[in-house]
């Protein structure tokens, strides 16, 4: 989150508590939000691509796609 100048500490606390139900919440200055979005917002797509590549390698090596997806996703859990 990027609390604005008008956000009191209570607002930040309440917002953090609400959003924490969905994952990690950090407070950063507004100027850093593009970088946060690049890492946290785009990160899952890179993980998906890596899981898919690992699974495909397993298929090339003779395992079933289901088995390789199971193994690759367990690696990231």
JSON list of N, CA, C and O in Angstrom, two decimals, residues 3-24:
[
{"chain": "A", "resi": 3, "resn": "UNK", "atom": "N", "xyz": [0.25, 4.75, 1.46]},
{"chain": "A", "resi": 3, "resn": "UNK", "atom": "CA", "xyz": [-0.62, 5.70, 2.17]},
{"chain": "A", "resi": 3, "resn": "UNK", "atom": "C", "xyz": [-0.35, 7.13, 1.72]},
{"chain": "A", "resi": 3, "resn": "UNK", "atom": "O", "xyz": [0.79, 7.55, 1.58]},
{"chain": "A", "resi": 4, "resn": "UNK", "atom": "N", "xyz": [-1.42, 7.86, 1.45]},
{"chain": "A", "resi": 4, "resn": "UNK", "atom": "CA", "xyz": [-1.28, 9.27, 1.08]},
{"chain": "A", "resi": 4, "resn": "UNK", "atom": "C", "xyz": [-1.05, 10.14, 2.30]},
{"chain": "A", "resi": 4, "resn": "UNK", "atom": "O", "xyz": [-1.11, 9.68, 3.45]},
{"chain": "A", "resi": 5, "resn": "UNK", "atom": "N", "xyz": [-0.82, 11.41, 2.05]},
{"chain": "A", "resi": 5, "resn": "UNK", "atom": "CA", "xyz": [-0.55, 12.36, 3.12]},
{"chain": "A", "resi": 5, "resn": "UNK", "atom": "C", "xyz": [-1.72, 12.49, 4.09]},
{"chain": "A", "resi": 5, "resn": "UNK", "atom": "O", "xyz": [-1.53, 12.77, 5.27]},
{"chain": "A", "resi": 6, "resn": "UNK", "atom": "N", "xyz": [-2.94, 12.26, 3.61]},
{"chain": "A", "resi": 6, "resn": "UNK", "atom": "CA", "xyz": [-4.12, 12.39, 4.46]},
{"chain": "A", "resi": 6, "resn": "UNK", "atom": "C", "xyz": [-4.43, 11.12, 5.25]},
{"chain": "A", "resi": 6, "resn": "UNK", "atom": "O", "xyz": [-5.34, 11.11, 6.08]},
{"chain": "A", "resi": 7, "resn": "UNK", "atom": "N", "xyz": [-3.68, 10.05, 5.02]},
{"chain": "A", "resi": 7, "resn": "UNK", "atom": "CA", "xyz": [-3.93, 8.78, 5.72]},
{"chain": "A", "resi": 7, "resn": "UNK", "atom": "C", "xyz": [-3.34, 8.83, 7.12]},
{"chain": "A", "resi": 7, "resn": "UNK", "atom": "O", "xyz": [-2.14, 9.01, 7.30]},
{"chain": "A", "resi": 8, "resn": "UNK", "atom": "N", "xyz": [-4.21, 8.65, 8.09]},
{"chain": "A", "resi": 8, "resn": "UNK", "atom": "CA", "xyz": [-3.75, 8.57, 9.48]},
{"chain": "A", "resi": 8, "resn": "UNK", "atom": "C", "xyz": [-3.22, 7.17, 9.74]},
{"chain": "A", "resi": 8, "resn": "UNK", "atom": "O", "xyz": [-3.50, 6.23, 8.98]},
{"chain": "A", "resi": 9, "resn": "UNK", "atom": "N", "xyz": [-2.47, 7.01, 10.81]},
{"chain": "A", "resi": 9, "resn": "UNK", "atom": "CA", "xyz": [-1.92, 5.69, 11.17]},
{"chain": "A", "resi": 9, "resn": "UNK", "atom": "C", "xyz": [-3.03, 4.65, 11.30]},
{"chain": "A", "resi": 9, "resn": "UNK", "atom": "O", "xyz": [-2.88, 3.50, 10.92]},
{"chain": "A", "resi": 10, "resn": "UNK", "atom": "N", "xyz": [-4.17, 5.07, 11.82]},
{"chain": "A", "resi": 10, "resn": "UNK", "atom": "CA", "xyz": [-5.32, 4.17, 11.97]},
{"chain": "A", "resi": 10, "resn": "UNK", "atom": "C", "xyz": [-5.79, 3.67, 10.60]},
{"chain": "A", "resi": 10, "resn": "UNK", "atom": "O", "xyz": [-6.14, 2.51, 10.43]},
{"chain": "A", "resi": 11, "resn": "UNK", "atom": "N", "xyz": [-5.80, 4.55, 9.60]},
{"chain": "A", "resi": 11, "resn": "UNK", "atom": "CA", "xyz": [-6.20, 4.15, 8.25]},
{"chain": "A", "resi": 11, "resn": "UNK", "atom": "C", "xyz": [-5.23, 3.10, 7.68]},
{"chain": "A", "resi": 11, "resn": "UNK", "atom": "O", "xyz": [-5.65, 2.12, 7.07]},
{"chain": "A", "resi": 12, "resn": "UNK", "atom": "N", "xyz": [-3.96, 3.35, 7.88]},
{"chain": "A", "resi": 12, "resn": "UNK", "atom": "CA", "xyz": [-2.93, 2.42, 7.39]},
{"chain": "A", "resi": 12, "resn": "UNK", "atom": "C", "xyz": [-3.08, 1.07, 8.08]},
{"chain": "A", "resi": 12, "resn": "UNK", "atom": "O", "xyz": [-3.04, 0.01, 7.44]},
{"chain": "A", "resi": 13, "resn": "UNK", "atom": "N", "xyz": [-3.29, 1.10, 9.38]},
{"chain": "A", "resi": 13, "resn": "UNK", "atom": "CA", "xyz": [-3.47, -0.14, 10.15]},
{"chain": "A", "resi": 13, "resn": "UNK", "atom": "C", "xyz": [-4.70, -0.92, 9.67]},
{"chain": "A", "resi": 13, "resn": "UNK", "atom": "O", "xyz": [-4.63, -2.12, 9.44]},
{"chain": "A", "resi": 14, "resn": "UNK", "atom": "N", "xyz": [-5.82, -0.22, 9.49]},
{"chain": "A", "resi": 14, "resn": "UNK", "atom": "CA", "xyz": [-7.05, -0.87, 9.04]},
{"chain": "A", "resi": 14, "resn": "UNK", "atom": "C", "xyz": [-6.88, -1.44, 7.63]},
{"chain": "A", "resi": 14, "resn": "UNK", "atom": "O", "xyz": [-7.25, -2.58, 7.36]},
{"chain": "A", "resi": 15, "resn": "UNK", "atom": "N", "xyz": [-6.31, -0.65, 6.74]},
{"chain": "A", "resi": 15, "resn": "UNK", "atom": "CA", "xyz": [-6.08, -1.13, 5.37]},
{"chain": "A", "resi": 15, "resn": "UNK", "atom": "C", "xyz": [-5.15, -2.33, 5.34]},
{"chain": "A", "resi": 15, "resn": "UNK", "atom": "O", "xyz": [-5.40, -3.29, 4.61]},
{"chain": "A", "resi": 16, "resn": "UNK", "atom": "N", "xyz": [-4.12, -2.28, 6.15]},
{"chain": "A", "resi": 16, "resn": "UNK", "atom": "CA", "xyz": [-3.18, -3.40, 6.22]},
{"chain": "A", "resi": 16, "resn": "UNK", "atom": "C", "xyz": [-3.87, -4.66, 6.73]},
{"chain": "A", "resi": 16, "resn": "UNK", "atom": "O", "xyz": [-3.69, -5.75, 6.18]},
{"chain": "A", "resi": 17, "resn": "UNK", "atom": "N", "xyz": [-4.66, -4.53, 7.76]},
{"chain": "A", "resi": 17, "resn": "UNK", "atom": "CA", "xyz": [-5.38, -5.69, 8.31]},
{"chain": "A", "resi": 17, "resn": "UNK", "atom": "C", "xyz": [-6.33, -6.29, 7.29]},
{"chain": "A", "resi": 17, "resn": "UNK", "atom": "O", "xyz": [-6.42, -7.52, 7.16]},
{"chain": "A", "resi": 18, "resn": "UNK", "atom": "N", "xyz": [-7.05, -5.46, 6.57]},
{"chain": "A", "resi": 18, "resn": "UNK", "atom": "CA", "xyz": [-7.98, -5.96, 5.55]},
{"chain": "A", "resi": 18, "resn": "UNK", "atom": "C", "xyz": [-7.25, -6.68, 4.42]},
{"chain": "A", "resi": 18, "resn": "UNK", "atom": "O", "xyz": [-7.63, -7.77, 4.01]},
{"chain": "A", "resi": 19, "resn": "UNK", "atom": "N", "xyz": [-6.19, -6.07, 3.93]},
{"chain": "A", "resi": 19, "resn": "UNK", "atom": "CA", "xyz": [-5.46, -6.65, 2.80]},
{"chain": "A", "resi": 19, "resn": "UNK", "atom": "C", "xyz": [-4.62, -7.85, 3.19]},
{"chain": "A", "resi": 19, "resn": "UNK", "atom": "O", "xyz": [-4.32, -8.69, 2.35]},
{"chain": "A", "resi": 20, "resn": "UNK", "atom": "N", "xyz": [-4.26, -7.97, 4.46]},
{"chain": "A", "resi": 20, "resn": "UNK", "atom": "CA", "xyz": [-3.42, -9.09, 4.91]},
{"chain": "A", "resi": 20, "resn": "UNK", "atom": "C", "xyz": [-4.11, -10.44, 4.69]},
{"chain": "A", "resi": 20, "resn": "UNK", "atom": "O", "xyz": [-3.44, -11.47, 4.59]},
{"chain": "A", "resi": 21, "resn": "UNK", "atom": "N", "xyz": [-5.43, -10.43, 4.59]},
{"chain": "A", "resi": 21, "resn": "UNK", "atom": "CA", "xyz": [-6.15, -11.68, 4.32]},
{"chain": "A", "resi": 21, "resn": "UNK", "atom": "C", "xyz": [-5.80, -12.25, 2.95]},
{"chain": "A", "resi": 21, "resn": "UNK", "atom": "O", "xyz": [-5.99, -13.43, 2.70]},
{"chain": "A", "resi": 22, "resn": "UNK", "atom": "N", "xyz": [-5.26, -11.42, 2.07]},
{"chain": "A", "resi": 22, "resn": "UNK", "atom": "CA", "xyz": [-4.91, -11.88, 0.72]},
{"chain": "A", "resi": 22, "resn": "UNK", "atom": "C", "xyz": [-3.43, -12.14, 0.54]},
{"chain": "A", "resi": 22, "resn": "UNK", "atom": "O", "xyz": [-3.02, -12.65, -0.49]},
{"chain": "A", "resi": 23, "resn": "UNK", "atom": "N", "xyz": [-2.60, -11.78, 1.53]},
{"chain": "A", "resi": 23, "resn": "UNK", "atom": "CA", "xyz": [-1.17, -12.01, 1.41]},
{"chain": "A", "resi": 23, "resn": "UNK", "atom": "C", "xyz": [-0.36, -10.95, 2.12]},
{"chain": "A", "resi": 23, "resn": "UNK", "atom": "O", "xyz": [-0.87, -10.22, 2.99]},
{"chain": "A", "resi": 24, "resn": "UNK", "atom": "N", "xyz": [0.88, -10.84, 1.74]},
{"chain": "A", "resi": 24, "resn": "UNK", "atom": "CA", "xyz": [1.81, -9.89, 2.35]},
{"chain": "A", "resi": 24, "resn": "UNK", "atom": "C", "xyz": [1.40, -8.45, 2.01]},
{"chain": "A", "resi": 24, "resn": "UNK", "atom": "O", "xyz": [1.05, -8.16, 0.87]}
]
